[in-house]
Every structure is written in C-alpha cells, then in structure tokens.
C-alpha cells in the first residue's frame, strides 16, 4: 500500500491530523491497535482551548461542538472553606469550551468515515522504518507494508513510535506524582455552572461536567488504590468533605456510570522527530490532568505538523518540518510547566511539611488577591497561542 502519511494511532491526535491532511488533498492511512469501540470507550478530560477548536473548524468537524459545547469564562478555586473565581474575560478575550474528548473522537471518526478515510483496526506488530520510510504490521494473521513519505507517531504513551527512536538519540524527562485521581461520571446535574478545583486538607478534588445532566468528579487518591474498593457512597462522602459547605450542600449525588483511577505523570521526550518519523501528542509527552492540557497540547503538535506537511506538499519546502520538534517542544514545555504548577498548588503531597502547606495557602491567597497572578493563570488555562 502507498500513502503520503502513515499515521500510527487512531486517538484524537491521529484522527485530527488525518482529517486536516485530507482537506488539503494529502492522503493518510491510520493504523490503530484497538477496535473503534474500544477507542470510543475511553473517558478523558473535556475542556477545549480555542486553538483546538480552530483546528476542528478547519477540519470541518465542529458542528456538534458548536451546538452542544458549553462556553466557560472562568473557573472556581477553593481552599478549605474559602473560594474565589478567576474570570478569564478580565485578562483575555477567549473562553474555554466544555465538550467531552470522547465526543470529539466520535465526531472525527464520523468525518473520516464520511470522507472515505482509510483505517486498519486491531493491528499488531507495528514496525516503523523511519528512514525508508515505511510501516509494517500484522492484521488477522497477515503481514502488510505501507510505503509512505512520512510517519506520524500518534500512538500515545504506550505506543511503538517513541521507542523507534534509538535510545541514544532521545532524552526523556519524567516526574511521577505520588498520588492518582479517582474519577466518576454520573448522570446528575453539575454542582456549579463552572469547574471547581479544590485544595483541602484531605486532598485535591475537582468538580467538572460534560453537560447539564452529566457530571464528572475527581478526588485525589493513593496511587496504588483500587477503584473497585470505592462504593459510590464512599466517593460522594469523601468529595463533600473536600468542598466548602456551600458546594457540598448543593451537590446532587447519584449512581456512577464509570469509575476509574488515573495516575499522574509529567513526561517529555526530546526530540519529537527522527528521520521521517514525527511524534505527536501523548506519544511524546504527558501532563498531569490538572488544567486539562493533555488533548490541547496534542492539538498544538498536530497544528505544527500539519503546517509542516502543508508547506512540504504545497511548496516542496522542508524547513517547517525540520523545525517541527523545536517549535512543538517550545509550547509543550510551557504546558508542562502550567500543569505541574497547578498540580503542585492544589494537591496534598505525602512528604509535605507544615511549611509547604503554608506556601500553598500563601500562593492561593496571592492568586485570589492579585490580578497579575490571575492573568498568568488565565492565559495559560485558556491556552497559549500557537
Ligand atoms: N499501533 C497502533 N496503534 C497504537 C499502538 C500501536 N503499537 N499503540 C497505541 N496505539 C493507539 C492506542 O490504542 C490509542 O487509540 O494509539 C492511540 C493513541 O491515542 P491517545 O492515547 O488518546 O493519544 P493522542 O491521540 O495523542 O491523544 C492525546 O488523549 O490520552 C489523552 O491525555 C491525552 O487528552 C490527551 C489525548
Ligand atoms: C474533566 O472534565 O474530566 C476534567 C476537567 C478539567 C481538568 C481535568 C479533567 O482539569
């Protein structure tokens, strides 16, 4: 088989890149290890920056997002019984939009299928030749090869693309946090119209939502905890203890329809290119979920890679692709910094001394009272420019 760009991974990065390339007449084939149903069963954050929304618009995939997404102009932070709001409008003329990542993935699959996009699901043994370039894989016991101009490694943190870069040609930077997030999805109205990020003496909590009848809540938990150990009642009781009384009292509880624990990790691989292989999204970097930068940062990679591929196919200009890794990483590190900062500010750490807690409180108090500090948070939260 032949195509312009072989895309490894049918998550949001691979799908968005494929659809954008299609709009410009650049062909691609997506290889996905799982089934489509499996990819669509994953529940992830759902707070979108304008940069991602612009890409979805360019890809022709924003009708449902525009109809069903919720514009948020601010967010609430709490510490113990106190709470305050950061109003993004005071600092930047951009909201974020609440719309589930699973729904974006669904919309992208629908668009790729409507356009006759080429996929292979349930592939195994993917081997990338980054110099050929070519990709071989097995499906249904048969081995196949794709000849291509470029390979986009969009196969997430556990994929093969990053590991295709020889160890002595890449450097990995990692921080694993000593806790996880226990999350539940419940068919209940959100406790508040905006997201609430809570720092409490019992640990972090987050109140989020998908729509007016579907809520997403998280509590910081032990990294080795087991979600099955948590009854719904125990989850709600713990969440209430971490929120100021005015929110705890307003919380509508109900049965969970999903419950899982996610570990928290910061990770960056440098460089994001090797030969004709370009890493994109979670394949190259991970952020802890505080601030919802995972998908948004994947989208900025897609933007830079898409621009580079357009320059190559439209003008034969390789310079933007050559600069891909450095351009993408410059923005990745800023998103890493924000996610690390917001995580550090809002969680209880096992080794935290009384002094460290005073520092968190002082910083939250500074954020509450200082427009300059709120401006720094707002521009990062709504998303830095590409
Ligand atoms: N071959 C083919 N596909 C693979 C392989 C492989 N060897 N390994 C992994 N995959 C697939 C996974 O099954 C998954 O569907 O690659 C896809 C990668 O998707 P994501 O992990 O969702 O990564 P990405 O598309 O970069 O999306 C980034 O998703 O994980 C969240 O926090 C992240 O929100 C961010 C966004
Ligand atoms: C979510 O809705 O799942 C979510 C929202 C905001 C975050 C993280 C997760 O910072």
Coordinates of C-alpha atoms and ligand atoms in Angstrom, one line a residue:
X1 CA 0.0 0.0 0.0
X2 CA 1.1 3.6 -0.6
X3 CA 0.1 6.8 1.1
X4 CA 1.6 10.2 1.8
X5 CA 1.5 9.9 5.6
X6 CA 1.2 6.7 7.6
X7 CA -0.4 7.6 10.9
X8 CA 0.1 5.2 13.9
X9 CA -2.7 5.5 16.4
X10 CA -6.4 6.4 15.9
X11 CA -6.8 8.5 19.0
X12 CA -7.7 12.2 18.8
X13 CA -4.2 13.2 17.5
X14 CA -4.1 10.8 14.7
X15 CA -7.7 11.4 13.6
X16 CA -7.4 15.2 13.7
X17 CA -4.2 15.1 11.7
X18 CA -5.7 12.7 9.1
X19 CA -8.8 14.8 8.6
X20 CA -6.8 18.1 8.3
X21 CA -4.5 16.5 5.7
X22 CA -7.5 15.2 3.8
X23 CA -8.9 18.7 3.5
X24 CA -5.6 19.7 1.7
X25 CA -5.6 16.6 -0.5
X26 CA -2.8 14.8 1.4
X27 CA -3.6 11.1 1.9
X28 CA -3.1 9.1 5.0
X29 CA -3.8 5.7 6.5
X30 CA -4.5 5.3 10.2
X31 CA -3.3 2.1 12.0
X32 CA -5.0 1.5 15.3
X33 CA -4.1 -1.3 17.8
X34 CA -7.6 -1.4 19.3
X35 CA -11.1 -1.6 17.9
X36 CA -13.0 1.7 17.3
X37 CA -15.5 0.8 20.0
X38 CA -12.6 0.4 22.5
X39 CA -11.1 3.8 21.5
X40 CA -14.6 5.4 22.0
X41 CA -15.0 3.9 25.4
X42 CA -12.2 5.9 27.0
X43 CA -13.3 8.8 29.1
X44 CA -10.9 11.8 29.3
X45 CA -11.0 15.5 30.2
X46 CA -13.3 17.8 28.2
X47 CA -12.0 21.4 28.3
X48 CA -11.1 22.7 24.9
X49 CA -8.8 25.7 24.1
X50 CA -9.6 27.9 21.1
X51 CA -6.6 26.6 19.2
X52 CA -8.0 23.1 19.2
X53 CA -11.5 24.4 18.3
X54 CA -9.9 26.3 15.4
X55 CA -8.3 23.1 14.1
X56 CA -11.6 21.2 14.4
X57 CA -13.3 24.0 12.5
X58 CA -10.7 23.9 9.8
X59 CA -11.2 20.1 9.7
X60 CA -14.9 20.6 9.2
X61 CA -15.7 18.9 12.5
X62 CA -17.2 21.5 14.8
X63 CA -21.0 21.5 14.1
X64 CA -21.8 19.4 17.2
X65 CA -19.2 21.0 19.3
X66 CA -20.7 24.5 18.5
X67 CA -24.2 23.3 19.1
X68 CA -23.6 21.3 22.3
X69 CA -20.4 22.7 23.8
X70 CA -20.6 25.0 26.9
X71 CA -18.6 28.2 26.9
X72 CA -16.8 28.8 30.3
X73 CA -15.5 32.3 31.0
X74 CA -13.9 31.4 34.4
X75 CA -13.2 28.8 36.9
X76 CA -13.5 28.5 40.7
X77 CA -10.7 27.6 43.1
X78 CA -11.3 26.7 46.7
X79 CA -9.1 26.2 49.7
X80 CA -10.7 24.8 52.9
X81 CA -13.9 26.9 53.3
X82 CA -12.8 29.8 51.1
X83 CA -13.4 30.1 47.4
X84 CA -12.7 32.6 44.6
X85 CA -13.2 32.8 40.9
X86 CA -10.7 33.6 38.1
X87 CA -12.6 35.4 35.4
X88 CA -10.8 34.8 32.1
X89 CA -12.6 37.7 30.5
X90 CA -10.8 40.1 32.8
X91 CA -7.5 39.1 31.1
X92 CA -8.0 37.6 27.8
X93 CA -10.8 37.7 25.2
X94 CA -11.3 33.9 25.0
X95 CA -13.3 31.3 26.8
X96 CA -12.7 27.6 27.0
X97 CA -15.4 25.2 25.8
X98 CA -16.6 22.2 27.8
X99 CA -17.1 19.3 25.4
X100 CA -16.1 15.7 26.0
X101 CA -12.9 14.3 24.4
X102 CA -14.8 11.1 23.6
X103 CA -17.3 13.2 21.6
X104 CA -14.5 14.8 19.6
X105 CA -13.1 11.4 18.9
X106 CA -16.6 10.2 17.8
X107 CA -17.0 13.3 15.6
X108 CA -13.6 12.8 14.0
X109 CA -14.3 9.2 13.2
X110 CA -17.6 10.2 11.6
X111 CA -15.9 12.8 9.4
X112 CA -13.1 10.4 8.4
X113 CA -15.6 7.7 7.5
X114 CA -17.8 10.1 5.6
X115 CA -14.7 11.1 3.6
X116 CA -13.7 7.5 2.8
X117 CA -10.7 7.7 5.2
X118 CA -8.5 4.6 5.3
X119 CA -8.2 2.8 8.7
X120 CA -6.9 -0.5 9.9
X121 CA -8.1 -1.5 13.4
X122 CA -6.8 -4.3 15.6
X123 CA -3.3 -4.1 14.1
X124 CA -0.4 -5.9 15.8
X125 CA 3.4 -5.9 15.5
X126 CA 3.7 -2.4 14.0
X127 CA 7.3 -1.8 13.0
X128 CA 8.3 1.6 11.7
X129 CA 11.3 2.2 9.4
X130 CA 11.8 5.9 9.9
X131 CA 14.3 6.2 7.0
X132 CA 12.6 4.3 4.2
X133 CA 10.1 5.4 5.4
X134 CA 7.6 2.5 5.7
X135 CA 5.5 0.8 8.2
X136 CA 4.8 -2.9 8.5
X137 CA 2.1 -4.5 10.6
X138 CA 0.0 -7.6 11.1
X139 CA -3.7 -7.8 10.9
X140 CA -5.8 -11.1 11.0
X141 CA -2.5 -13.1 10.8
X142 CA -1.4 -11.3 7.6
X143 CA 1.6 -9.0 7.4
X144 CA 1.2 -5.8 5.4
X145 CA 3.5 -2.9 4.4
X146 CA 2.7 0.7 3.8
X147 CA 5.2 2.8 1.8
X148 CA 4.9 6.5 2.6
X149 CA 6.7 9.8 2.6
X150 CA 6.3 10.4 6.4
X151 CA 5.2 8.6 9.5
X152 CA 3.2 10.4 12.2
X153 CA 3.6 8.6 15.6
X154 CA 0.2 9.4 17.2
X155 CA 0.1 6.2 19.3
X156 CA 0.0 7.5 22.8
X157 CA 2.3 7.0 25.7
X158 CA 2.5 3.2 25.4
X159 CA 2.9 3.1 21.6
X160 CA 5.8 2.0 19.5
X161 CA 6.7 5.3 17.8
X162 CA 8.7 6.8 20.5
X163 CA 10.6 3.6 21.1
X164 CA 11.5 3.5 17.4
X165 CA 13.9 6.5 18.1
X166 CA 17.1 4.9 19.2
X167 CA 17.8 5.3 22.9
X168 CA 21.0 7.3 22.3
X169 CA 19.1 9.7 20.1
X170 CA 16.4 10.7 22.5
X171 CA 16.2 12.0 26.1
X172 CA 13.2 11.5 28.4
X173 CA 12.2 13.8 31.2
X174 CA 9.8 12.5 33.7
X175 CA 8.1 13.2 37.0
X176 CA 5.7 10.7 38.6
X177 CA 3.4 12.2 41.3
X178 CA 2.8 10.3 44.5
X179 CA -1.0 10.1 44.0
X180 CA -3.7 9.4 41.5
X181 CA -7.2 10.7 40.6
X182 CA -10.2 8.6 41.3
X183 CA -12.9 9.8 38.8
X184 CA -16.6 9.1 38.4
X185 CA -19.1 10.0 35.8
X186 CA -22.7 10.3 37.0
X187 CA -25.9 11.3 35.4
X188 CA -26.5 14.2 37.8
X189 CA -26.6 17.9 37.2
X190 CA -23.2 19.6 37.9
X191 CA -22.8 21.1 41.4
X192 CA -21.9 24.5 39.9
X193 CA -22.1 26.1 36.4
X194 CA -18.2 26.3 36.2
X195 CA -15.5 23.9 37.2
X196 CA -14.3 23.9 40.8
X197 CA -10.7 23.0 41.7
X198 CA -10.5 22.3 45.4
X199 CA -7.4 22.2 47.7
X200 CA -8.5 20.7 51.0
X201 CA -6.6 19.2 54.0
X202 CA -8.0 15.8 52.8
X203 CA -6.5 16.3 49.3
X204 CA -7.5 17.7 46.0
X205 CA -11.0 17.4 44.4
X206 CA -12.4 18.6 41.0
X207 CA -16.0 19.1 40.1
X208 CA -16.4 19.1 36.3
X209 CA -19.1 18.2 33.8
X210 CA -20.0 17.1 30.3
X211 CA -23.4 18.7 30.1
X212 CA -26.3 19.8 32.3
X213 CA -27.2 16.2 33.1
X214 CA -23.8 14.6 33.2
X215 CA -21.1 15.4 35.8
X216 CA -17.5 14.3 36.2
X217 CA -15.9 14.4 39.6
X218 CA -12.5 13.5 40.8
X219 CA -10.7 13.1 44.2
X220 CA -7.0 12.7 44.8
X221 CA -6.3 9.2 46.0
X222 CA -3.4 6.9 46.7
X223 CA -1.6 5.9 43.5
X224 CA -2.0 2.2 44.4
X225 CA -5.7 2.5 45.3
X226 CA -8.2 0.3 43.6
X227 CA -11.4 2.0 42.2
X228 CA -13.4 -1.2 43.0
X229 CA -12.7 -0.5 46.6
X230 CA -14.7 2.7 46.5
X231 CA -18.5 2.5 46.7
X232 CA -20.4 5.4 45.2
X233 CA -21.5 6.5 48.7
X234 CA -17.9 6.5 49.9
X235 CA -16.9 8.6 46.9
X236 CA -19.6 11.2 47.4
X237 CA -18.9 11.4 51.2
X238 CA -15.2 12.0 50.6
X239 CA -15.9 14.6 47.8
X240 CA -18.2 16.5 50.1
X241 CA -15.5 16.7 52.8
X242 CA -13.1 18.3 50.4
X243 CA -15.5 21.1 49.2
X244 CA -16.6 24.3 51.0
X245 CA -20.0 23.7 52.7
X246 CA -21.9 25.8 50.1
X247 CA -20.9 23.5 47.3
X248 CA -21.0 20.3 49.4
X249 CA -24.6 21.1 50.4
X250 CA -25.6 21.7 46.8
X251 CA -24.1 18.5 45.4
X252 CA -26.6 16.2 43.7
X253 CA -25.4 12.6 44.0
X254 CA -26.5 9.5 42.1
X255 CA -25.1 6.2 40.8
X256 CA -21.8 6.3 39.0
X257 CA -21.8 5.1 35.4
X258 CA -18.0 4.9 35.3
X259 CA -15.3 4.9 38.0
X260 CA -11.6 4.6 37.4
X261 CA -8.2 5.7 38.8
X262 CA -5.7 7.6 36.6
X263 CA -2.0 8.0 37.7
X264 CA -0.4 11.5 37.4
X265 CA 2.7 11.9 35.4
X266 CA 4.7 14.7 33.7
X267 CA 6.8 13.3 30.8
X268 CA 8.5 14.8 27.7
X269 CA 10.6 13.1 25.0
X270 CA 13.1 15.2 23.1
X271 CA 13.4 15.4 20.2
X272 CA 10.0 14.7 18.7
X273 CA 11.4 13.8 15.3
X274 CA 13.7 11.1 14.0
X275 CA 14.3 10.7 10.3
X276 CA 10.9 10.8 8.6
X277 CA 9.1 9.9 11.9
X278 CA 7.3 12.7 13.8
X279 CA 5.9 12.1 17.3
X280 CA 2.6 13.8 18.1
X281 CA 0.5 14.0 21.3
X282 CA 0.8 11.5 24.1
X283 CA 3.4 9.6 22.2
X284 CA 5.8 12.4 23.0
X285 CA 4.5 14.0 26.2
X286 CA 2.2 13.5 29.1
X287 CA 0.8 16.1 31.6
X288 CA -1.0 15.5 34.9
X289 CA -4.7 16.2 34.2
X290 CA -4.9 19.3 36.4
X291 CA -5.8 22.1 34.0
X292 CA -6.8 19.6 31.2
X293 CA -3.8 20.3 28.9
X294 CA -3.4 16.7 27.5
X295 CA -5.6 16.9 24.5
X296 CA -5.0 20.6 24.0
X297 CA -1.2 20.1 23.9
X298 CA -1.6 17.2 21.5
X299 CA -3.6 19.6 19.3
X300 CA -0.8 22.1 19.2
X301 CA 1.6 19.3 17.9
X302 CA -1.0 18.5 15.2
X303 CA -1.0 22.2 14.3
X304 CA 2.7 22.4 13.8
X305 CA 3.0 19.0 12.0
X306 CA 0.0 19.9 9.7
X307 CA 1.7 23.3 8.8
X308 CA 5.0 21.5 8.1
X309 CA 3.3 18.9 5.9
X310 CA 1.3 21.5 4.0
X311 CA 4.5 23.5 3.3
X312 CA 6.1 20.3 2.0
X313 CA 3.3 19.2 -0.2
X314 CA 2.3 22.7 -1.5
X315 CA 5.7 24.2 -2.0
X316 CA 8.3 21.4 -1.6
X317 CA 9.5 23.3 1.5
X318 CA 11.0 21.0 4.2
X319 CA 12.1 23.8 6.5
X320 CA 8.9 23.8 8.6
X321 CA 9.1 20.0 9.1
X322 CA 12.8 20.4 10.1
X323 CA 11.7 22.9 12.7
X324 CA 8.8 20.8 13.9
X325 CA 10.4 19.3 17.0
X326 CA 11.8 22.6 18.3
X327 CA 8.6 24.5 17.6
X328 CA 6.3 21.9 19.2
X329 CA 8.6 21.4 22.2
X330 CA 8.7 25.1 23.0
X331 CA 5.0 25.1 23.5
X332 CA 4.9 21.6 25.1
X333 CA 7.2 22.8 27.9
X334 CA 5.0 25.7 28.7
X335 CA 2.0 23.4 29.0
X336 CA 4.1 21.1 31.2
X337 CA 5.0 24.0 33.4
X338 CA 1.4 25.1 33.9
X339 CA 0.2 21.6 34.6
X340 CA 3.0 20.9 37.0
X341 CA 2.4 24.3 38.7
X342 CA -1.4 23.8 39.0
X343 CA -0.9 20.2 40.3
X344 CA 1.7 21.3 42.9
X345 CA -0.6 24.1 44.0
X346 CA -3.7 22.0 44.5
X347 CA -2.7 18.6 45.9
X348 CA -1.5 17.3 49.2
X349 CA 1.8 15.5 48.9
X350 CA 2.8 12.7 51.3
X351 CA 6.1 14.4 52.2
X352 CA 4.6 17.9 52.6
X353 CA 5.8 19.7 55.7
X354 CA 3.6 22.3 57.5
X355 CA 5.8 24.9 55.9
X356 CA 5.0 23.6 52.4
X357 CA 1.2 23.8 53.2
X358 CA 1.7 27.4 54.3
X359 CA 3.4 28.1 51.0
X360 CA 0.4 26.6 49.1
X361 CA -2.0 28.7 51.1
X362 CA 0.1 31.9 50.6
X363 CA 0.2 31.2 46.8
X364 CA -3.6 30.6 46.7
X365 CA -4.1 33.8 48.7
X366 CA -1.8 35.7 46.2
X367 CA -3.8 34.2 43.3
X368 CA -7.1 35.3 45.0
X369 CA -5.9 38.8 45.5
X370 CA -3.6 39.6 42.6
X371 CA -4.8 40.4 39.1
X372 CA -1.3 39.8 37.9
X373 CA -1.3 36.3 39.2
X374 CA -4.8 35.7 37.9
X375 CA -3.7 36.9 34.5
X376 CA -0.9 34.4 34.4
X377 CA -3.3 31.6 35.3
X378 CA -6.0 32.8 32.9
X379 CA -3.7 33.0 29.8
X380 CA -2.4 29.5 30.5
X381 CA -5.7 28.0 31.3
X382 CA -7.5 29.2 28.2
X383 CA -4.4 28.2 26.2
X384 CA -1.2 29.9 25.0
X385 CA -1.1 30.9 21.3
X386 CA 0.4 28.5 18.7
Ligands
LIG1 N1 -0.1 0.5 17.0 C1 -1.2 1.2 16.6 N2 -1.9 2.0 17.5 C2 -1.5 2.1 18.7 C3 -0.3 1.4 19.2 C4 0.4 0.6 18.2 N3 1.5 0.0 18.6 N4 -0.1 1.7 20.5 C5 -1.1 2.5 20.8 N5 -1.9 2.7 19.8 C6 -3.2 3.5 19.8 C7 -4.0 3.5 21.1 O1 -4.8 2.3 21.1 C8 -4.7 4.8 21.0 O2 -6.0 4.6 20.4 O3 -2.8 4.9 19.7 C9 -3.9 5.7 20.2 C10 -3.3 6.8 21.0 O4 -4.3 7.6 21.4 P1 -4.2 8.5 22.8 O5 -3.6 7.7 23.8 O6 -5.6 9.0 23.0 O7 -3.2 9.7 22.4 P2 -3.4 11.0 21.5 O8 -4.2 10.7 20.3 O9 -2.1 11.6 21.4 O10 -4.4 11.9 22.4 C11 -4.0 12.8 23.3 O11 -5.6 11.8 24.7 O12 -4.6 10.3 26.1 C12 -5.2 11.5 26.0 O13 -4.4 12.9 27.7 C13 -4.3 12.6 26.4 O14 -6.0 14.1 26.1 C14 -4.8 13.6 25.5 C15 -5.1 13.0 24.2
LIG2 C1 -12.7 16.6 33.2 O1 -13.8 17.1 32.9 O2 -12.5 15.4 33.0 C2 -11.6 17.5 33.6 C3 -11.7 18.8 33.6 C4 -10.7 19.7 34.0 C5 -9.5 19.1 34.3 C6 -9.3 17.8 34.3 C7 -10.3 16.9 33.9 O3 -8.5 20.0 34.7

